[in-house]
Structures are given as structure tokens and as C-alpha cells.
Short mmCIF file of C-alpha atoms and ligand atoms in Angstrom, two decimals:
data_model
loop_
_atom_site.label_atom_id
_atom_site.label_comp_id
_atom_site.label_asym_id
_atom_site.label_seq_id
_atom_site.Cartn_x
_atom_site.Cartn_y
_atom_site.Cartn_z
CA THR F 232 -8.11 -13.32 -19.53
CA TYR F 233 -9.89 -11.16 -17.01
CA PRO F 234 -12.93 -8.93 -17.61
CA ASP F 235 -12.33 -5.24 -18.16
CA PHE F 236 -14.27 -2.74 -16.03
CA ASP F 237 -17.25 -2.54 -18.39
CA SER F 238 -17.54 -6.34 -18.62
CA LEU F 239 -17.51 -7.07 -14.89
CA PRO F 240 -20.65 -8.99 -13.90
CA LYS F 241 -23.35 -7.20 -11.92
CA VAL F 242 -23.09 -7.58 -8.14
CA GLU F 243 -26.44 -7.19 -6.37
CA GLY F 244 -26.58 -4.00 -4.29
CA GLN F 245 -23.13 -2.75 -5.39
CA PRO F 246 -22.08 -0.21 -7.99
CA HIS F 247 -20.96 -1.49 -11.37
CA GLY F 248 -17.31 -2.49 -11.19
CA SER F 249 -17.37 -4.44 -7.93
CA ALA F 250 -15.45 -7.73 -8.26
CA TRP F 251 -17.24 -9.62 -5.48
CA GLY F 252 -17.66 -13.23 -6.55
CA LEU F 253 -15.23 -12.98 -9.49
CA TRP F 254 -12.78 -15.39 -7.81
CA GLY F 255 -15.56 -17.24 -5.95
CA ASP F 256 -17.91 -16.23 -3.15
CA ASP F 257 -15.47 -17.41 -0.44
CA ASP F 258 -12.39 -15.78 -1.96
CA GLU F 259 -10.28 -13.75 0.49
CA LEU F 260 -7.36 -12.83 -1.76
CA GLY F 261 -8.94 -10.51 -4.33
CA THR F 262 -6.52 -9.26 -6.97
CA LEU F 263 -3.63 -11.18 -5.40
CA ASN F 264 -5.19 -14.03 -7.43
CA TYR F 265 -3.40 -12.46 -10.42
CA LEU F 266 -0.08 -13.55 -8.87
CA THR F 267 0.05 -17.00 -10.45
CA PRO F 268 3.28 -19.08 -10.57
CA ASP F 269 3.77 -17.92 -14.20
CA VAL F 270 3.51 -14.26 -13.16
CA VAL F 271 6.06 -14.84 -10.37
CA LYS F 272 8.47 -16.72 -12.69
CA SER F 273 8.22 -13.93 -15.23
CA ALA F 274 8.89 -11.32 -12.47
CA VAL F 275 12.14 -13.12 -11.61
CA THR F 276 13.42 -12.32 -15.12
CA GLU F 277 13.47 -8.63 -14.09
CA VAL F 278 16.55 -9.30 -11.96
CA ASN F 279 19.59 -8.13 -13.93
CA ALA F 280 22.03 -6.27 -11.69
CA GLY F 281 21.43 -8.34 -8.55
CA VAL F 282 20.71 -5.22 -6.45
CA SER F 283 18.13 -5.48 -3.65
CA ILE F 284 16.53 -2.45 -2.00
CA GLN F 285 14.49 -2.47 1.22
CA LEU F 286 11.39 -0.27 0.81
CA ASP F 287 10.29 -0.18 4.47
CA LEU F 288 11.21 3.00 6.31
CA PRO F 289 12.64 2.54 9.81
CA LEU F 290 9.65 1.75 12.03
CA ASP F 291 10.32 4.81 14.21
CA THR F 292 10.31 7.30 11.31
CA PHE F 293 7.02 9.01 12.12
CA THR F 294 7.25 10.40 15.64
CA GLU F 295 4.13 12.52 15.09
CA ARG F 296 0.83 10.63 15.31
CA LEU F 297 -0.26 9.86 11.75
CA VAL F 298 -4.06 9.94 11.60
CA GLY F 299 -3.96 9.84 15.45
CA ARG F 300 -2.16 6.48 15.49
CA GLU F 301 0.11 5.39 18.30
CA PRO F 302 3.75 5.69 17.33
CA PHE F 303 6.37 2.94 17.46
CA GLU F 304 7.97 2.00 20.79
CA HIS F 305 11.01 -0.17 21.36
CA HIS F 306 12.20 -1.58 24.71
CA ILE F 307 15.43 -3.47 25.26
CA ILE F 308 15.28 -6.09 28.00
CA ASP F 309 18.56 -6.78 29.80
CA PHE F 310 18.82 -10.50 30.67
CA LYS F 311 21.55 -9.77 33.19
CA GLU F 312 19.15 -7.51 35.15
CA ARG F 313 16.03 -9.60 34.69
CA LEU F 314 17.60 -12.91 35.64
CA LYS F 315 19.89 -11.55 38.34
CA GLY F 316 20.71 -14.08 41.04
CA THR F 317 19.19 -16.99 39.09
CA PRO F 318 21.17 -19.86 37.52
CA ASP F 319 20.11 -18.48 34.09
CA GLU F 320 21.86 -15.12 34.60
CA VAL F 321 23.73 -14.36 31.35
CA PHE F 322 24.95 -11.35 29.46
CA GLY F 323 22.31 -10.87 26.74
CA HIS F 324 19.08 -9.18 25.64
CA ASP F 325 15.55 -9.57 24.32
CA ASP F 326 13.51 -6.70 22.97
CA MET F 327 9.87 -5.72 22.68
CA VAL F 328 8.24 -3.51 20.09
CA THR F 329 4.74 -2.03 20.17
CA PHE F 330 3.24 -0.08 17.31
CA ASN F 331 0.08 0.52 15.35
CA THR F 332 0.60 -1.49 12.16
CA GLN F 333 -0.31 1.64 10.17
CA SER F 334 2.01 4.08 11.92
CA GLY F 335 4.68 3.77 9.21
CA SER F 336 5.42 1.80 6.03
CA GLN F 337 2.48 -0.54 5.63
CA TRP F 338 0.11 -2.65 3.60
CA ASP F 339 -3.56 -1.87 4.27
CA GLY F 340 -5.26 -5.24 4.52
CA LEU F 341 -8.80 -6.11 3.48
CA ARG F 342 -10.26 -5.55 6.96
CA HIS F 343 -9.09 -1.92 6.99
CA ILE F 344 -11.80 -0.05 5.08
CA ALA F 345 -15.29 -1.24 4.08
CA VAL F 346 -17.52 -0.14 1.23
CA GLN F 347 -19.17 2.69 3.16
CA HIS F 348 -22.72 2.67 1.76
CA CYS F 349 -23.30 -0.85 3.13
CA GLY F 350 -20.54 -1.32 5.74
CA LYS F 351 -19.31 -4.50 4.03
CA TYR F 352 -15.75 -5.51 3.23
CA TYR F 353 -14.39 -7.37 0.20
CA ASN F 354 -16.73 -10.14 -0.97
CA GLY F 355 -19.49 -9.01 1.40
CA LEU F 356 -17.93 -9.55 4.85
CA GLU F 357 -20.14 -7.80 7.44
CA HIS F 358 -18.49 -5.16 9.65
CA ARG F 359 -19.73 -6.60 12.95
CA THR F 360 -18.37 -10.09 12.25
CA VAL F 361 -14.78 -8.79 12.38
CA ASP F 362 -15.25 -7.92 16.08
CA GLU F 363 -17.87 -10.49 17.06
CA GLU F 364 -16.49 -13.63 15.43
CA LYS F 365 -12.81 -13.38 16.27
CA GLU F 366 -12.21 -17.05 15.50
CA ASN F 367 -13.19 -16.71 11.81
CA GLY F 368 -10.38 -14.26 10.96
CA HIS F 369 -11.98 -13.59 7.53
CA LEU F 370 -9.89 -11.35 5.28
CA GLY F 371 -7.07 -11.20 7.84
CA ILE F 372 -3.48 -10.66 6.72
CA HIS F 373 -2.65 -14.27 7.69
CA ARG F 374 -4.21 -15.19 4.32
CA TRP F 375 -1.27 -13.42 2.66
CA ALA F 376 1.24 -15.37 4.77
CA GLU F 377 -0.57 -18.64 4.01
CA ARG F 378 -0.28 -18.01 0.25
CA GLY F 379 3.48 -17.32 0.50
CA GLY F 380 3.49 -13.52 0.84
CA ILE F 381 3.18 -11.05 -1.99
CA VAL F 382 5.64 -11.65 -4.80
CA GLY F 383 5.44 -10.29 -8.34
CA ARG F 384 6.66 -7.66 -10.78
CA GLY F 385 6.85 -4.21 -9.24
CA VAL F 386 6.64 -1.19 -11.54
CA LEU F 387 7.73 2.21 -10.27
CA LEU F 388 6.06 5.25 -11.78
CA ASP F 389 8.43 7.96 -10.61
CA TYR F 390 6.01 10.87 -10.83
CA CYS F 391 8.26 13.19 -8.83
CA SER F 392 11.31 12.66 -11.08
CA TRP F 393 9.16 12.92 -14.21
CA ARG F 394 8.06 16.41 -13.14
CA GLU F 395 11.67 17.42 -12.54
CA GLN F 396 12.93 15.95 -15.80
CA THR F 397 10.19 17.54 -17.88
CA ALA F 398 10.66 20.96 -16.22
CA LYS F 399 7.24 20.96 -14.58
CA PRO F 400 6.95 22.90 -11.32
CA ALA F 401 7.33 20.71 -8.23
CA ILE F 402 4.13 19.94 -6.34
CA PRO F 403 4.32 20.36 -2.55
CA ALA F 404 3.58 17.01 -0.93
CA ASP F 405 1.43 18.75 1.70
CA SER F 406 -1.07 19.92 -0.93
CA THR F 407 -4.23 18.09 -1.92
CA TYR F 408 -2.82 17.65 -5.43
CA SER F 409 -4.40 14.69 -7.23
CA ILE F 410 -2.25 12.75 -9.70
CA SER F 411 -4.38 11.89 -12.72
CA THR F 412 -4.26 8.77 -14.88
CA ASP F 413 -3.30 10.98 -17.86
CA GLU F 414 -0.21 12.05 -15.95
CA LEU F 415 0.57 8.47 -14.92
CA GLU F 416 0.32 7.37 -18.57
CA GLU F 417 2.78 10.13 -19.46
CA VAL F 418 5.19 8.99 -16.75
CA ALA F 419 4.98 5.41 -18.03
CA LYS F 420 5.69 6.63 -21.57
CA HIS F 421 8.58 8.80 -20.41
CA GLN F 422 10.15 5.82 -18.59
CA GLY F 423 9.32 3.41 -21.44
CA VAL F 424 7.43 0.96 -19.21
CA ARG F 425 4.57 -1.27 -20.21
CA PHE F 426 2.29 -2.93 -17.72
CA HIS F 427 1.63 -6.67 -17.41
CA ILE F 428 -1.34 -8.39 -15.78
CA GLY F 429 -0.65 -8.81 -12.06
CA ASP F 430 1.89 -5.97 -11.76
CA ILE F 431 2.32 -4.21 -8.43
CA LEU F 432 2.00 -0.50 -9.21
CA ILE F 433 4.18 1.85 -7.15
CA ILE F 434 3.84 5.64 -7.40
CA ARG F 435 6.56 7.97 -6.07
CA SER F 436 5.20 11.44 -5.31
CA GLY F 437 8.15 12.79 -3.30
CA PHE F 438 6.22 12.67 0.01
CA THR F 439 9.06 11.15 2.05
CA THR F 440 11.54 13.74 0.73
CA TRP F 441 9.14 16.46 1.89
CA HIS F 442 8.74 14.74 5.27
CA THR F 443 12.51 14.53 5.77
CA GLN F 444 13.04 18.18 4.84
CA ALA F 445 10.04 19.80 6.54
CA GLY F 446 10.38 21.23 10.03
CA LYS F 447 8.39 19.78 12.97
CA LYS F 448 5.85 22.64 12.86
CA GLU F 449 5.29 22.31 9.09
CA ARG F 450 4.75 18.57 9.44
CA GLU F 451 2.36 18.96 12.35
CA GLU F 452 0.33 21.63 10.56
CA ALA F 453 0.04 19.50 7.42
CA LEU F 454 -1.08 16.52 9.51
CA GLN F 455 -3.63 18.71 11.24
CA ARG F 456 -5.01 19.86 7.88
CA CYS F 457 -4.65 16.31 6.49
CA THR F 458 -3.87 17.60 3.01
CA PHE F 459 -1.51 15.42 1.04
CA ILE F 460 -0.68 14.62 -2.55
CA GLY F 461 -1.81 11.24 -3.93
CA MET F 462 -3.57 9.52 -6.79
CA GLU F 463 -6.75 11.21 -7.94
CA ALA F 464 -9.87 9.59 -6.50
CA SER F 465 -12.20 9.55 -9.50
CA MET F 466 -14.07 7.01 -11.64
CA GLN F 467 -11.44 7.57 -14.31
CA SER F 468 -8.78 6.35 -11.86
CA VAL F 469 -10.97 3.44 -10.78
CA ARG F 470 -11.41 2.24 -14.38
CA TRP F 471 -7.71 2.73 -15.14
CA LEU F 472 -6.65 0.76 -12.06
CA TRP F 473 -9.02 -2.12 -12.77
CA ASP F 474 -8.30 -2.27 -16.49
CA HIS F 475 -4.56 -2.66 -15.79
CA HIS F 476 -5.30 -5.65 -13.52
CA PHE F 477 -2.81 -4.65 -10.85
CA ALA F 478 -2.36 -7.25 -8.10
CA ALA F 479 -1.58 -4.51 -5.56
CA VAL F 480 -0.78 -0.79 -5.49
CA ALA F 481 1.60 1.21 -3.32
CA GLY F 482 3.21 4.60 -2.92
CA ASP F 483 5.22 6.86 -0.65
CA THR F 484 2.24 8.89 0.63
CA ILE F 485 0.07 8.41 3.73
CA ALA F 486 -3.01 7.19 1.89
CA PHE F 487 -1.95 6.37 -1.74
CA GLU F 488 -4.87 8.55 -2.89
CA SER F 489 -4.88 12.30 -2.26
CA GLN F 490 -6.05 13.49 1.14
CA PRO F 491 -8.40 14.33 2.72
CA ILE F 492 -10.26 11.17 1.63
CA PRO F 493 -13.96 12.01 1.19
CA PHE F 494 -15.37 9.02 3.10
CA ASN F 495 -19.10 9.50 3.65
CA VAL F 496 -19.41 12.34 1.16
CA GLU F 497 -22.18 11.05 -1.05
CA SER F 498 -21.28 10.76 -4.74
CA ARG F 499 -17.55 11.17 -4.02
CA VAL F 500 -15.23 8.34 -5.04
CA THR F 501 -12.58 6.94 -2.69
CA LEU F 502 -9.89 4.59 -3.95
CA HIS F 503 -9.74 2.84 -0.56
CA GLU F 504 -13.31 1.59 -1.03
CA TRP F 505 -12.71 0.40 -4.59
CA LEU F 506 -9.32 -1.17 -4.00
CA LEU F 507 -9.80 -2.78 -0.60
CA GLY F 508 -13.58 -3.12 -0.53
CA HIS F 509 -14.61 -3.98 -4.08
CA TRP F 510 -11.52 -5.75 -5.43
CA GLY F 511 -9.49 -7.02 -2.47
CA THR F 512 -6.41 -5.08 -3.62
CA PRO F 513 -3.78 -4.40 -0.90
CA ILE F 514 -2.71 -0.74 -0.65
CA GLY F 515 0.91 0.01 0.28
CA GLU F 516 1.56 3.35 1.97
CA LEU F 517 4.55 5.32 3.22
CA TRP F 518 7.04 3.16 1.35
CA ASP F 519 10.60 4.43 1.05
CA LEU F 520 11.10 4.95 -2.68
CA GLU F 521 14.11 7.27 -2.59
CA ARG F 522 16.94 4.79 -3.20
CA LEU F 523 14.76 2.80 -5.58
CA SER F 524 14.20 5.97 -7.61
CA ASN F 525 17.97 6.56 -7.89
CA VAL F 526 18.76 2.97 -8.81
CA CYS F 527 15.96 2.79 -11.40
CA GLN F 528 17.23 6.03 -12.93
CA GLU F 529 20.82 4.78 -13.02
CA LYS F 530 19.89 1.39 -14.54
CA ARG F 531 17.18 2.87 -16.81
CA GLN F 532 14.90 0.10 -15.51
CA TRP F 533 11.66 0.78 -13.64
CA SER F 534 10.39 -2.79 -13.25
CA PHE F 535 11.77 -5.35 -10.82
CA LEU F 536 11.07 -8.42 -8.75
CA LEU F 537 9.15 -7.39 -5.65
CA THR F 538 8.94 -9.61 -2.57
CA SER F 539 6.95 -8.87 0.56
CA ALA F 540 6.46 -11.06 3.64
CA PRO F 541 3.78 -9.31 5.73
CA LEU F 542 3.41 -10.27 9.41
CA HIS F 543 1.73 -13.61 10.04
CA VAL F 544 -1.03 -12.35 12.36
CA PHE F 545 -4.32 -14.25 12.39
CA GLY F 546 -7.11 -11.80 11.55
CA GLY F 547 -4.61 -8.91 11.24
CA VAL F 548 -5.76 -5.67 9.60
CA ALA F 549 -2.50 -4.25 8.27
CA SER F 550 1.21 -4.92 8.35
CA PRO F 551 4.64 -3.50 7.74
CA PRO F 552 5.37 -4.79 4.24
CA ASN F 553 8.91 -6.16 4.78
CA VAL F 554 9.31 -5.42 1.11
CA LEU F 555 12.29 -5.72 -1.21
CA ALA F 556 12.71 -4.55 -4.78
CA ILE F 557 15.30 -6.63 -6.63
CA LEU F 558 16.67 -5.38 -9.95
C1 UVW L 824 -7.13 5.74 6.47
O1 UVW L 824 -7.58 5.85 5.37
C2 UVW L 824 -7.98 6.01 7.66
O2 UVW L 824 -5.89 5.33 6.72
P1 UVW L 824 -4.73 4.94 5.68
O3 UVW L 824 -4.42 6.15 4.88
O4 UVW L 824 -3.58 4.53 6.53
O5 UVW L 824 -5.20 3.84 4.83
#
């Protein structure tokens, strides 16, 4: 059993609810510790139809700069040209890709955002050490690769479909609308899902549908304003997330929580700080949940085996998730 929010032990210098030290002072996995072999074996029992769905969008989906990030680039290298006149000349290719790991579907890793009042990352890692002590790699995404990726029971809360099916007006994805825990509980009830310890929570807001349908100008203006739907950033959400003991959370929006994110606004809560900074919980963003939504609806099943093999980059900050949902 794991402590609920109120029972978490006091962490010196941090607000109540921080989980530093809960899995040991040197722990670098945070809530991925919930993904025990028993949790993984139980997740496998969710596979019924044998259907697998890739949840990464194509890496070149976002041609506009998201949060100023460099977009994806792909170069094909022609062997025939490159090796011309040499004994190795063959018909064939290599290719090279360059991209910011957060320019599309992604996991935010534990080096991404610190707890802002003290500038420390999960379990107390100092900001400067990430740049100054490159060889330590603390909290890098290679830790996820070393533990065998991220595998568990995914649960889709299809917020967007729930609104449609219960005749609630659609919410524009380019609004600052904050999805509350009361609404998420209603979605879970509507779908008939119950949560288990170590679940990977996935919220579909309809963001990618909006992005596909919106014109270039509309998209650019929304990105300029940085107003997007997402989970409500409040202490009620923080308690709800912790008390469900999710191993990781993900969604189809840019930031999982609603934007703009009030970093550095005193007394305002941000989910990035709680999830990444206080609990070591990976945050999945910009996942493609459209086909998953249809298949879940058709099968009347919103839980599935989820497998993710993030990039094996020593000290990496974030990664495309390379994620599959298998029902
Ligand atoms: C920031 O919060 C800066 O980025 P992201 O939404 O990708 O986590």
C-alpha cells in the first residue's frame, strides 16, 4: 500500500505532498516504481481483441514552432552519390533526423521542469548539476530504458466523446478551459472504468482534431496566445492525481494541463511541478488518441496494455514515446 496525499511524510523545505524520499533518497524513477511485475502481468490481461494502435503522431506533424521549439527535419542520404567512384558505391540510402524531443508526441522526462520555488528537480536534484556534471546523467531518460521502458495498464478518459455523448457543448481546444477532477470522475463513470494502482492515465480533449481542422492562421494565433485546453491545475487535481497512484499521465494536448501554465505566479499551482518535480511522474503530451478513441468506443473497453520504449539517450530530457496501446 502507498500513502494517500494526506499521509505523505513531511519533506523539509517542500510543500506537503512532495514524494521526495518515498522510494529512497537516490531514487530516479518516481511513480514508475508502481509498475511492478505484477502490475505489468495484470495489464497484459487487458488484451482481448489483439488490436495494437500507435499513439505517436508522425514526427513532422507540427510545422509551426510549438513553444518556440525547432521543428522536425529529415534528410535522405544517397549512398550512390556519397560513395561515387569508390569500391563501396551501391544503390542505397541512410537518413538523418534532427528534432527537438518536445516538438511533437513526447514524454516529458524528470529533467524538464523543476520545482520553481527552489529550482530543484525530483528528489532534490540541483538545477546547475544538470549542465555542470554531464557525466552524472541524474534523472535522464536513459533510466527508463534501463528499467525496460514504460509498460502498464493504460486507461483512456475520453473527455471529448463524453461531452458529445452527453449533449454538452463542445469546448474549443484553443481555449484555456480547465478539465476538473469532477468531470474526469463523471467520464470514468460514463465509461464504466475503475482505476488500479500504477495505471497510466490518458485524457483525450480533442486537441489533435482541432489542430487538424484549424487553418494555419488560427493555429498560429492560438500558439501566439498560448491558450489551450487541459487538466485543471489546482490542489484538487493534485490530490486526485496522487490518490489514484498513477504511474504516468498523458494526453493529446501540448502541456497536459491547461495553458498558459502559471510558472512563477506565486500561489498558483502547476501540474508540471507536482508531477515531474515532486513525484517523478512522466507527462505524455500531443499523443494521437483519435483511432484509440474509436476502437475503445467500438469495443466498449477503455483500458489496455500500454507499451512505450522511449529513446535510450544518456541524460536525455524528453523523448518521443514510441507508444502502443494494445486491446
Ligand atoms: C513546457 O511546459 C515549457 O513545455 P511542455 O508543455 O512541452 O511540457
